[in-house]
GROMACS .gro file of C-alpha atoms in nm:
model
  440
    1MET     CA    1  -1.982  -2.747  -1.025
    2LYS     CA    2  -1.844  -2.504  -1.278
    3ILE     CA    3  -1.498  -2.338  -1.210
    4TYR     CA    4  -1.470  -1.969  -1.286
    5SER     CA    5  -1.159  -1.779  -1.384
    6PHE     CA    6  -1.029  -1.452  -1.537
    7PRO     CA    7  -0.965  -1.471  -1.916
    8GLN     CA    8  -0.597  -1.402  -1.974
    9GLY     CA    9  -0.252  -1.409  -1.831
   10GLY     CA   10  -0.159  -1.515  -1.479
   11ILE     CA   11   0.071  -1.788  -1.361
   12SER     CA   12   0.054  -2.121  -1.177
   13PHE     CA   13   0.289  -2.054  -0.891
   14ASP     CA   14   0.433  -2.322  -0.668
   15ASP     CA   15   0.702  -2.309  -0.396
   16THR     CA   16   0.840  -2.618  -0.212
   17THR     CA   17   0.983  -2.397   0.068
   18VAL     CA   18   0.642  -2.296   0.198
   19PRO     CA   19   0.557  -2.444   0.540
   20PRO     CA   20   0.320  -2.753   0.551
   21ARG     CA   21  -0.048  -2.666   0.568
   22ASP     CA   22  -0.161  -2.945   0.804
   23SER     CA   23  -0.151  -2.750   1.129
   24SER     CA   24  -0.005  -2.454   1.322
   25VAL     CA   25   0.223  -2.425   1.617
   26ILE     CA   26   0.208  -2.161   1.897
   27ALA     CA   27   0.514  -1.941   1.905
   28PHE     CA   28   0.685  -1.859   2.231
   29LEU     CA   29   0.578  -1.536   2.396
   30PRO     CA   30   0.835  -1.260   2.342
   31GLY     CA   31   1.030  -1.124   2.635
   32LEU     CA   32   1.038  -0.785   2.460
   33SER     CA   33   0.755  -0.688   2.228
   34VAL     CA   34   0.784  -0.412   1.969
   35ILE     CA   35   0.435  -0.275   1.909
   36PRO     CA   36   0.424  -0.035   1.609
   37LEU     CA   37   0.187   0.264   1.625
   38VAL     CA   38   0.136   0.232   1.247
   39GLN     CA   39  -0.020  -0.103   1.149
   40HIS     CA   40  -0.273   0.054   0.913
   41THR     CA   41  -0.299   0.284   0.609
   42GLY     CA   42  -0.330   0.623   0.787
   43CYS     CA   43  -0.124   0.829   1.028
   44ARG     CA   44   0.019   0.676   1.343
   45ALA     CA   45  -0.199   0.606   1.645
   46TYR     CA   46  -0.148   0.855   1.930
   47PRO     CA   47   0.025   0.689   2.224
   48VAL     CA   48  -0.190   0.700   2.539
   49VAL     CA   49   0.079   0.541   2.760
   50SER     CA   50   0.424   0.661   2.852
   51VAL     CA   51   0.769   0.503   2.907
   52GLY     CA   52   0.765   0.355   3.258
   53ASP     CA   53   0.388   0.272   3.252
   54PHE     CA   54   0.264  -0.082   3.322
   55VAL     CA   55   0.018  -0.215   3.066
   56ARG     CA   56  -0.220  -0.509   3.067
   57GLU     CA   57  -0.277  -0.768   2.790
   58GLY     CA   58  -0.527  -0.622   2.543
   59MET     CA   59  -0.504  -0.267   2.688
   60LEU     CA   60  -0.530   0.032   2.452
   61ILE     CA   61  -0.187   0.187   2.411
   62GLY     CA   62  -0.239   0.382   2.083
   63ARG     CA   63  -0.553   0.572   1.979
   64GLY     CA   64  -0.638   0.596   1.611
   65GLN     CA   65  -0.639   0.951   1.467
   66GLY     CA   66  -0.889   1.003   1.182
   67ALA     CA   67  -0.955   0.812   0.867
   68GLY     CA   68  -0.712   0.533   0.791
   69SER     CA   69  -0.587   0.513   1.146
   70ALA     CA   70  -0.675   0.233   1.394
   71ASN     CA   71  -0.639   0.168   1.763
   72VAL     CA   72  -0.331  -0.028   1.882
   73HIS     CA   73  -0.333  -0.254   2.180
   74ALA     CA   74  -0.072  -0.419   2.410
   75THR     CA   75  -0.039  -0.784   2.319
   76VAL     CA   76   0.137  -0.884   2.641
   77PRO     CA   77   0.130  -0.750   2.997
   78GLY     CA   78   0.442  -0.564   3.108
   79ARG     CA   79   0.623  -0.231   3.140
   80VAL     CA   80   0.678   0.018   2.853
   81VAL     CA   81   1.055   0.047   2.853
   82ARG     CA   82   1.109   0.280   2.561
   83MET     CA   83   0.985   0.417   2.228
   84VAL     CA   84   1.182   0.337   1.911
   85SER     CA   85   1.164   0.466   1.553
   86TRP     CA   86   1.291   0.313   1.228
   87LYS     CA   87   1.263   0.358   0.854
   88MET     CA   88   1.036   0.104   0.677
   89GLY     CA   89   1.110  -0.054   0.344
   90ASP     CA   90   0.895   0.212   0.180
   91ASN     CA   91   1.105   0.489   0.346
   92HIS     CA   92   0.826   0.591   0.586
   93ILE     CA   93   0.917   0.631   0.960
   94ASN     CA   94   0.737   0.413   1.207
   95ASP     CA   95   0.734   0.450   1.585
   96ALA     CA   96   0.679   0.165   1.831
   97LEU     CA   97   0.638   0.107   2.198
   98VAL     CA   98   0.870  -0.154   2.343
   99ILE     CA   99   0.710  -0.365   2.624
  100ARG     CA  100   0.908  -0.587   2.857
  101MET     CA  101   0.678  -0.872   2.952
  102ALA     CA  102   0.590  -0.903   3.322
  103GLY     CA  103   0.284  -0.982   3.527
  104ALA     CA  104  -0.023  -1.201   3.473
  105PHE     CA  105  -0.204  -1.260   3.141
  106GLU     CA  106  -0.574  -1.179   3.156
  107ARG     CA  107  -0.676  -1.381   2.851
  108LEU     CA  108  -0.407  -1.632   2.767
  109GLY     CA  109  -0.505  -1.981   2.879
  110LYS     CA  110  -0.830  -1.864   3.037
  111ARG     CA  111  -1.187  -1.931   2.939
  112GLU     CA  112  -1.318  -1.652   2.711
  113GLU     CA  113  -1.632  -1.468   2.809
  114VAL     CA  114  -1.881  -1.464   2.516
  115PHE     CA  115  -2.101  -1.159   2.448
  116PRO     CA  116  -2.421  -1.193   2.247
  117TRP     CA  117  -2.424  -0.972   1.933
  118GLN     CA  118  -2.746  -1.058   1.766
  119GLY     CA  119  -2.991  -0.772   1.783
  120ARG     CA  120  -2.719  -0.504   1.800
  121SER     CA  121  -2.754  -0.229   1.538
  122PRO     CA  122  -2.503  -0.197   1.250
  123PHE     CA  123  -2.368   0.123   1.409
  124GLU     CA  124  -2.301  -0.066   1.747
  125LEU     CA  125  -2.126  -0.342   1.566
  126GLN     CA  126  -1.912  -0.096   1.375
  127GLN     CA  127  -1.822   0.081   1.700
  128LEU     CA  128  -1.695  -0.243   1.850
  129ILE     CA  129  -1.490  -0.329   1.535
  130SER     CA  130  -1.340   0.022   1.548
  131GLU     CA  131  -1.276   0.013   1.928
  132TYR     CA  132  -1.071  -0.307   1.899
  133GLY     CA  133  -0.860  -0.183   1.606
  134ILE     CA  134  -0.965  -0.426   1.334
  135VAL     CA  135  -0.801  -0.372   1.000
  136GLU     CA  136  -0.789  -0.565   0.673
  137MET     CA  137  -0.523  -0.814   0.778
  138GLU     CA  138  -0.467  -0.960   0.431
  139GLY     CA  139  -0.410  -0.627   0.264
  140VAL     CA  140  -0.257  -0.291   0.346
  141GLY     CA  141  -0.432  -0.248   0.681
  142ARG     CA  142  -0.727  -0.028   0.595
  143PRO     CA  143  -0.950  -0.003   0.906
  144VAL     CA  144  -1.266  -0.208   0.855
  145SER     CA  145  -1.473   0.061   1.019
  146ASP     CA  146  -1.369   0.304   0.743
  147THR     CA  147  -1.497   0.058   0.484
  148PHE     CA  148  -1.832   0.044   0.654
  149THR     CA  149  -1.850   0.429   0.665
  150ALA     CA  150  -1.777   0.448   0.288
  151LEU     CA  151  -2.043   0.186   0.210
  152ARG     CA  152  -2.309   0.375   0.405
  153SER     CA  153  -2.325   0.643   0.128
  154ARG     CA  154  -2.412   0.384  -0.137
  155LYS     CA  155  -2.778   0.308  -0.214
  156GLU     CA  156  -2.737  -0.008  -0.426
  157PRO     CA  157  -2.731  -0.350  -0.265
  158TYR     CA  158  -2.400  -0.523  -0.221
  159THR     CA  159  -2.263  -0.865  -0.143
  160LEU     CA  160  -2.000  -0.975   0.109
  161VAL     CA  161  -1.730  -1.197  -0.049
  162LEU     CA  162  -1.507  -1.416   0.169
  163ARG     CA  163  -1.184  -1.470  -0.021
  164CYS     CA  164  -1.057  -1.818   0.041
  165VAL     CA  165  -0.870  -1.818  -0.286
  166PHE     CA  166  -0.524  -1.983  -0.248
  167ASP     CA  167  -0.356  -1.884  -0.570
  168ASP     CA  168  -0.032  -1.819  -0.382
  169PRO     CA  169   0.116  -2.104  -0.176
  170TRP     CA  170   0.237  -1.840   0.078
  171LEU     CA  171  -0.129  -1.792   0.182
  172ALA     CA  172  -0.071  -2.113   0.385
  173ALA     CA  173  -0.146  -1.931   0.715
  174ASP     CA  174  -0.488  -1.822   0.590
  175TYR     CA  175  -0.562  -2.185   0.484
  176VAL     CA  176  -0.466  -2.327   0.826
  177LEU     CA  177  -0.667  -2.047   1.000
  178CYS     CA  178  -0.971  -2.152   0.795
  179ARG     CA  179  -0.929  -2.510   0.899
  180GLU     CA  180  -0.856  -2.450   1.267
  181ARG     CA  181  -1.104  -2.155   1.322
  182ILE     CA  182  -1.375  -2.216   1.066
  183LYS     CA  183  -1.654  -2.135   1.309
  184ALA     CA  184  -1.498  -1.794   1.401
  185VAL     CA  185  -1.433  -1.718   1.030
  186VAL     CA  186  -1.790  -1.792   0.930
  187GLU     CA  187  -1.954  -1.610   1.223
  188GLY     CA  188  -1.721  -1.315   1.153
  189CYS     CA  189  -1.866  -1.300   0.801
  190VAL     CA  190  -2.217  -1.310   0.936
  191ILE     CA  191  -2.140  -1.030   1.182
  192THR     CA  192  -1.984  -0.825   0.900
  193ALA     CA  193  -2.285  -0.881   0.675
  194SER     CA  194  -2.508  -0.753   0.955
  195ALA     CA  195  -2.284  -0.454   1.028
  196ALA     CA  196  -2.249  -0.363   0.656
  197ARG     CA  197  -2.611  -0.450   0.570
  198ALA     CA  198  -2.498  -0.690   0.301
  199SER     CA  199  -2.775  -0.883   0.125
  200ARG     CA  200  -2.574  -1.196   0.056
  201ILE     CA  201  -2.251  -1.382   0.146
  202VAL     CA  202  -2.051  -1.550  -0.133
  203PHE     CA  203  -1.770  -1.790  -0.040
  204ALA     CA  204  -1.516  -1.761  -0.317
  205VAL     CA  205  -1.298  -2.075  -0.276
  206SER     CA  206  -1.022  -2.230  -0.491
  207TYR     CA  207  -1.165  -2.528  -0.674
  208LYS     CA  208  -0.897  -2.748  -0.521
  209GLU     CA  209  -1.042  -2.673  -0.177
  210LYS     CA  210  -1.413  -2.742  -0.261
  211GLU     CA  211  -1.442  -2.952   0.058
  212LEU     CA  212  -1.354  -2.640   0.259
  213GLY     CA  213  -1.609  -2.446   0.060
  214ALA     CA  214  -1.882  -2.695   0.149
  215GLN     CA  215  -1.783  -2.669   0.516
  216LEU     CA  216  -1.805  -2.290   0.511
  217LEU     CA  217  -2.146  -2.307   0.354
  218ASP     CA  218  -2.277  -2.554   0.605
  219GLU     CA  219  -2.141  -2.351   0.897
  220ALA     CA  220  -2.298  -2.030   0.761
  221GLU     CA  221  -2.641  -2.196   0.723
  222ALA     CA  222  -2.625  -2.315   1.080
  223VAL     CA  223  -2.524  -1.967   1.216
  224SER     CA  224  -2.777  -1.764   1.013
  225PRO     CA  225  -3.029  -1.982   0.837
  226GLY     CA  226  -3.215  -1.691   0.671
  227LEU     CA  227  -2.915  -1.527   0.503
  228SER     CA  228  -2.867  -1.568   0.127
  229LEU     CA  229  -2.552  -1.773   0.073
  230SER     CA  230  -2.358  -1.885  -0.237
  231LEU     CA  231  -2.038  -2.089  -0.307
  232ALA     CA  232  -1.827  -1.998  -0.606
  233LEU     CA  233  -1.539  -2.230  -0.701
  234VAL     CA  234  -1.269  -2.029  -0.878
  235SER     CA  235  -0.936  -2.088  -1.042
  236SER     CA  236  -0.614  -2.130  -0.851
  237ARG     CA  237  -0.413  -1.939  -1.106
  238TYR     CA  238  -0.238  -1.633  -0.965
  239PRO     CA  239  -0.361  -1.351  -0.934
  240GLN     CA  240  -0.712  -1.491  -0.903
  241ARG     CA  241  -0.746  -1.357  -0.549
  242ASN     CA  242  -0.686  -0.993  -0.650
  243ARG     CA  243  -0.998  -0.775  -0.642
  244ARG     CA  244  -0.998  -0.704  -1.013
  245GLU     CA  245  -0.971  -1.062  -1.123
  246LEU     CA  246  -1.206  -1.190  -0.861
  247THR     CA  247  -1.471  -0.926  -0.946
  248TYR     CA  248  -1.452  -1.033  -1.311
  249THR     CA  249  -1.479  -1.397  -1.221
  250LEU     CA  250  -1.775  -1.350  -0.984
  251GLY     CA  251  -1.949  -1.152  -1.260
  252LEU     CA  252  -1.951  -1.476  -1.471
  253TYR     CA  253  -2.099  -1.669  -1.176
  254GLU     CA  254  -2.353  -1.393  -1.119
  255LYS     CA  255  -2.465  -1.393  -1.482
  256ARG     CA  256  -2.487  -1.773  -1.517
  257ASP     CA  257  -2.706  -1.809  -1.200
  258GLY     CA  258  -2.918  -1.505  -1.262
  259LEU     CA  259  -2.818  -1.332  -0.943
  260ASP     CA  260  -2.765  -0.966  -0.857
  261PHE     CA  261  -2.465  -0.912  -0.639
  262GLY     CA  262  -2.448  -0.534  -0.665
  263SER     CA  263  -2.129  -0.396  -0.529
  264LEU     CA  264  -1.881  -0.633  -0.368
  265LEU     CA  265  -1.729  -0.609  -0.022
  266PHE     CA  266  -1.419  -0.839   0.008
  267LEU     CA  267  -1.315  -0.992   0.329
  268GLY     CA  268  -1.026  -1.228   0.408
  269PRO     CA  269  -1.049  -1.516   0.664
  270ALA     CA  270  -0.800  -1.357   0.913
  271THR     CA  271  -1.005  -1.033   0.909
  272ALA     CA  272  -1.330  -1.230   0.952
  273ALA     CA  273  -1.188  -1.414   1.258
  274ALA     CA  274  -1.065  -1.085   1.407
  275ILE     CA  275  -1.410  -0.929   1.362
  276HIS     CA  276  -1.563  -1.231   1.540
  277ASP     CA  277  -1.313  -1.191   1.832
  278ALA     CA  278  -1.381  -0.816   1.858
  279VAL     CA  279  -1.755  -0.835   1.864
  280LYS     CA  280  -1.820  -1.168   2.035
  281LEU     CA  281  -1.519  -1.187   2.271
  282ARG     CA  282  -1.440  -0.811   2.307
  283LYS     CA  283  -1.082  -0.896   2.205
  284PRO     CA  284  -0.832  -0.692   1.995
  285ILE     CA  285  -0.586  -0.850   1.755
  286LEU     CA  286  -0.337  -1.005   1.991
  287ASP     CA  287  -0.180  -1.261   1.752
  288ARG     CA  288  -0.208  -1.390   1.401
  289TYR     CA  289  -0.132  -1.694   1.188
  290VAL     CA  290   0.198  -1.649   0.993
  291ALA     CA  291   0.363  -1.871   0.734
  292VAL     CA  292   0.740  -1.887   0.809
  293GLY     CA  293   0.966  -2.044   0.555
  294GLY     CA  294   1.194  -2.009   0.250
  295SER     CA  295   1.498  -2.202   0.138
  296ALA     CA  296   1.722  -2.048   0.403
  297VAL     CA  297   1.498  -2.164   0.693
  298LYS     CA  298   1.569  -2.498   0.860
  299THR     CA  299   1.215  -2.600   0.956
  300PRO     CA  300   0.933  -2.393   0.786
  301GLN     CA  301   0.605  -2.396   0.969
  302VAL     CA  302   0.280  -2.205   1.013
  303MET     CA  303   0.293  -2.031   1.351
  304LYS     CA  304   0.044  -1.844   1.571
  305VAL     CA  305   0.256  -1.544   1.667
  306ARG     CA  306   0.190  -1.259   1.909
  307ILE     CA  307   0.183  -0.914   1.741
  308GLY     CA  308   0.505  -0.740   1.831
  309THR     CA  309   0.728  -1.047   1.820
  310ARG     CA  310   1.047  -0.965   1.634
  311ILE     CA  311   1.102  -1.154   1.306
  312GLY     CA  312   1.443  -1.283   1.415
  313GLU     CA  313   1.279  -1.463   1.708
  314VAL     CA  314   1.029  -1.626   1.476
  315PHE     CA  315   1.302  -1.760   1.245
  316ALA     CA  316   1.488  -1.883   1.553
  317GLU     CA  317   1.188  -2.093   1.649
  318CYS     CA  318   1.204  -2.257   1.306
  319GLY     CA  319   1.560  -2.369   1.372
  320GLY     CA  320   1.727  -2.059   1.224
  321PHE     CA  321   1.910  -2.037   0.890
  322ILE     CA  322   2.086  -2.317   0.715
  323ASP     CA  323   2.298  -2.060   0.533
  324THR     CA  324   2.315  -1.680   0.488
  325PRO     CA  325   1.991  -1.562   0.328
  326GLN     CA  326   2.008  -1.350   0.012
  327ARG     CA  327   1.668  -1.195   0.085
  328ILE     CA  328   1.448  -1.157   0.391
  329ALA     CA  329   1.098  -1.021   0.347
  330THR     CA  330   0.741  -1.026   0.469
  331GLY     CA  331   0.445  -1.139   0.264
  332SER     CA  332   0.508  -1.354  -0.047
  333PRO     CA  333   0.803  -1.370  -0.282
  334LEU     CA  334   0.558  -1.251  -0.552
  335ARG     CA  335   0.490  -0.921  -0.373
  336GLY     CA  336   0.703  -0.927  -0.061
  337ARG     CA  337   0.851  -0.629   0.119
  338ALA     CA  338   1.212  -0.649   0.231
  339VAL     CA  339   1.261  -0.604   0.609
  340ALA     CA  340   1.494  -0.343   0.741
  341ASP     CA  341   1.646  -0.588   0.997
  342LEU     CA  342   1.551  -0.885   1.202
  343ASP     CA  343   1.425  -0.666   1.491
  344GLU     CA  344   1.130  -0.560   1.273
  345PRO     CA  345   0.820  -0.694   1.441
  346ILE     CA  346   0.522  -0.903   1.326
  347VAL     CA  347   0.223  -0.678   1.277
  348LYS     CA  348  -0.150  -0.715   1.206
  349THR     CA  349  -0.096  -0.747   0.827
  350THR     CA  350   0.196  -0.996   0.839
  351TYR     CA  351   0.070  -1.321   0.679
  352GLY     CA  352   0.415  -1.461   0.589
  353VAL     CA  353   0.788  -1.406   0.646
  354PHE     CA  354   1.054  -1.573   0.436
  355ALA     CA  355   1.430  -1.600   0.400
  356ILE     CA  356   1.567  -1.727   0.071
  357LEU     CA  357   1.904  -1.830  -0.066
  358GLU     CA  358   2.047  -1.700  -0.387
  359LYS     CA  359   1.987  -2.024  -0.571
  360GLN     CA  360   1.609  -1.990  -0.503
  361MET     CA  361   1.615  -1.639  -0.645
  362GLY     CA  362   1.772  -1.767  -0.965
  363GLY     CA  363   2.066  -1.524  -0.928
  364THR     CA  364   2.054  -1.152  -0.871
  365ALA     CA  365   2.222  -1.013  -1.184
  366VAL     CA  366   1.995  -0.791  -1.394
  367ARG     CA  367   2.048  -0.817  -1.768
  368ASN     CA  368   1.919  -0.640  -2.077
  369CYS     CA  369   1.575  -0.735  -2.213
  370ILE     CA  370   1.596  -1.015  -2.470
  371GLY     CA  371   1.253  -0.941  -2.621
  372CYS     CA  372   1.103  -1.284  -2.534
  373GLY     CA  373   0.754  -1.143  -2.471
  374GLU     CA  374   0.683  -1.360  -2.162
  375CYS     CA  375   0.592  -1.063  -1.952
  376ARG     CA  376   0.322  -0.970  -2.201
  377VAL     CA  377   0.179  -1.322  -2.207
  378VAL     CA  378   0.134  -1.345  -1.832
  379CYS     CA  379  -0.005  -0.994  -1.768
  380PRO     CA  380  -0.368  -1.048  -1.655
  381VAL     CA  381  -0.474  -0.705  -1.785
  382GLY     CA  382  -0.312  -0.731  -2.121
  383LEU     CA  383  -0.032  -0.473  -2.077
  384ASP     CA  384   0.317  -0.487  -2.230
  385PRO     CA  385   0.540  -0.445  -1.923
  386LYS     CA  386   0.864  -0.422  -2.120
  387VAL     CA  387   0.731  -0.126  -2.317
  388LEU     CA  388   0.619   0.046  -1.995
  389PHE     CA  389   0.954  -0.031  -1.829
  390LYS     CA  390   1.143   0.120  -2.122
  391SER     CA  391   0.912   0.430  -2.121
  392ILE     CA  392   0.987   0.498  -1.761
  393HIS     CA  393   1.368   0.468  -1.799
  394THR     CA  394   1.379   0.681  -2.117
  395LYS     CA  395   1.130   0.929  -1.959
  396GLN     CA  396   0.906   0.904  -2.263
  397LYS     CA  397   0.573   0.840  -2.094
  398GLU     CA  398   0.347   0.865  -2.394
  399GLY     CA  399   0.169   0.661  -2.659
  400ALA     CA  400  -0.117   0.406  -2.642
  401ALA     CA  401   0.067   0.167  -2.423
  402TRP     CA  402   0.143   0.429  -2.154
  403GLU     CA  403  -0.225   0.551  -2.155
  404ARG     CA  404  -0.315   0.206  -2.006
  405ALA     CA  405  -0.036   0.199  -1.757
  406GLY     CA  406  -0.276   0.283  -1.467
  407GLU     CA  407  -0.439  -0.058  -1.515
  408CYS     CA  408  -0.129  -0.227  -1.365
  409HIS     CA  409  -0.203  -0.354  -1.012
  410GLY     CA  410   0.143  -0.478  -0.927
  411CYS     CA  411   0.069  -0.851  -0.918
  412GLY     CA  412   0.431  -0.920  -1.008
  413CYS     CA  413   0.364  -1.192  -1.268
  414CYS     CA  414   0.595  -1.020  -1.526
  415GLU     CA  415   0.887  -1.014  -1.280
  416VAL     CA  416   0.848  -1.383  -1.196
  417VAL     CA  417   0.880  -1.496  -1.562
  418CYS     CA  418   1.141  -1.236  -1.681
  419PRO     CA  419   1.463  -1.428  -1.767
  420SER     CA  420   1.662  -1.100  -1.748
  421ARG     CA  421   1.552  -1.041  -1.385
  422LEU     CA  422   1.422  -0.693  -1.473
  423PRO     CA  423   1.219  -0.525  -1.190
  424LEU     CA  424   0.929  -0.468  -1.427
  425SER     CA  425   0.625  -0.461  -1.192
  426THR     CA  426   0.818  -0.284  -0.919
  427THR     CA  427   0.930  -0.007  -1.146
  428ILE     CA  428   0.590   0.042  -1.308
  429VAL     CA  429   0.409   0.053  -0.971
  430ASN     CA  430   0.664   0.292  -0.816
  431SER     CA  431   0.626   0.525  -1.115
  432ILE     CA  432   0.243   0.530  -1.123
  433TYR     CA  433   0.148   0.495  -0.753
  434GLY     CA  434   0.469   0.586  -0.572
  435GLY     CA  435   0.454   0.240  -0.403
  436ASN     CA  436   0.230  -0.061  -0.379
  437PRO     CA  437  -0.121  -0.001  -0.522
  438ASP     CA  438  -0.408  -0.058  -0.286
  439VAL     CA  439  -0.554  -0.350  -0.479
  440PRO     CA  440  -0.466  -0.667  -0.283
   0.00000   0.00000   0.00000
């Protein structure tokens, strides 16, 4: 089977400090859970409980307010002991309810009740997905219901694309999730296709994982025999998983096979599994798979962690630090976000947390550009990052190079290869978007 890829730039990224991808371990339940009221793109959820109230596992504790906001649920039973606020890495303020665990669990360790969903209208499916606070867990946290609402105004057909593209080793948690919950991932895709009225599902899978791709296809054919299905094997070169690169790549597949995908609706495996749980089990996002590792961590591993567990507790379960970390962040070293402190909690969009030593960073000293041109070579959209970087610092944002600056999607390739340690991608993205662009 042919392997599809984007035409230029990118890097082959490897990291030996990523946890093994053979299985996951279940993290201990936190005695104190910190449940943020912002785990999505919009304004904070409005708290519907107060300090002193007792809450149940899975109970609604924050109601979404308008577009971009999603419902928030208690992930453990217990009493709300206080509300806290802190400044995020992007300087925004977040509020959270702190729950001291107590009482009986209603779901943990018990047989799940299964609800039939076939025959429900797209609107009913969307309502369930909204009620249980499902967001895009591999991205910035856009509510899935908002995506459906936006799609409803389009008249052209579109295709649902499941992104099982592991171009970044720090997507280890997504890989383990696919292996351990493949039935839930696939049925979540089928539910989404029904809710969004998608005409086809395409499984976009890294060519190194073609066995996984075949299993996804087999499972989908068993769940929904009449649905149009395709398997596209794509490159593992970073940033193949990004919407822009993957859209281009699937266009090649579409042209070769004479298909008409129309518009593309992207879905990650963690989001697909969460949609399955919301619709079929009436269950909010209580936990998620997280890759925990880095050169400072004693025993890296993929863990199934309750939302609201503090990052410091997660590291402690991995044996703690072997030495003082130089950097602690969530996500991937390619596009990670530094944490304010170890009390910051795991949220719906946390797919990885890492702590690295200075030697893994290659030093922290920033030097002058040596004009090597490596940043230009790896840019997947053909920009010249050093020219844009200089334009920003000299406040001379003009010329042909700057006119294309908006094409940067902050993949971070240029920063990875820069021998002078210049914050190229970070500076460009902050100048253009005021933060991370919404193009995961």
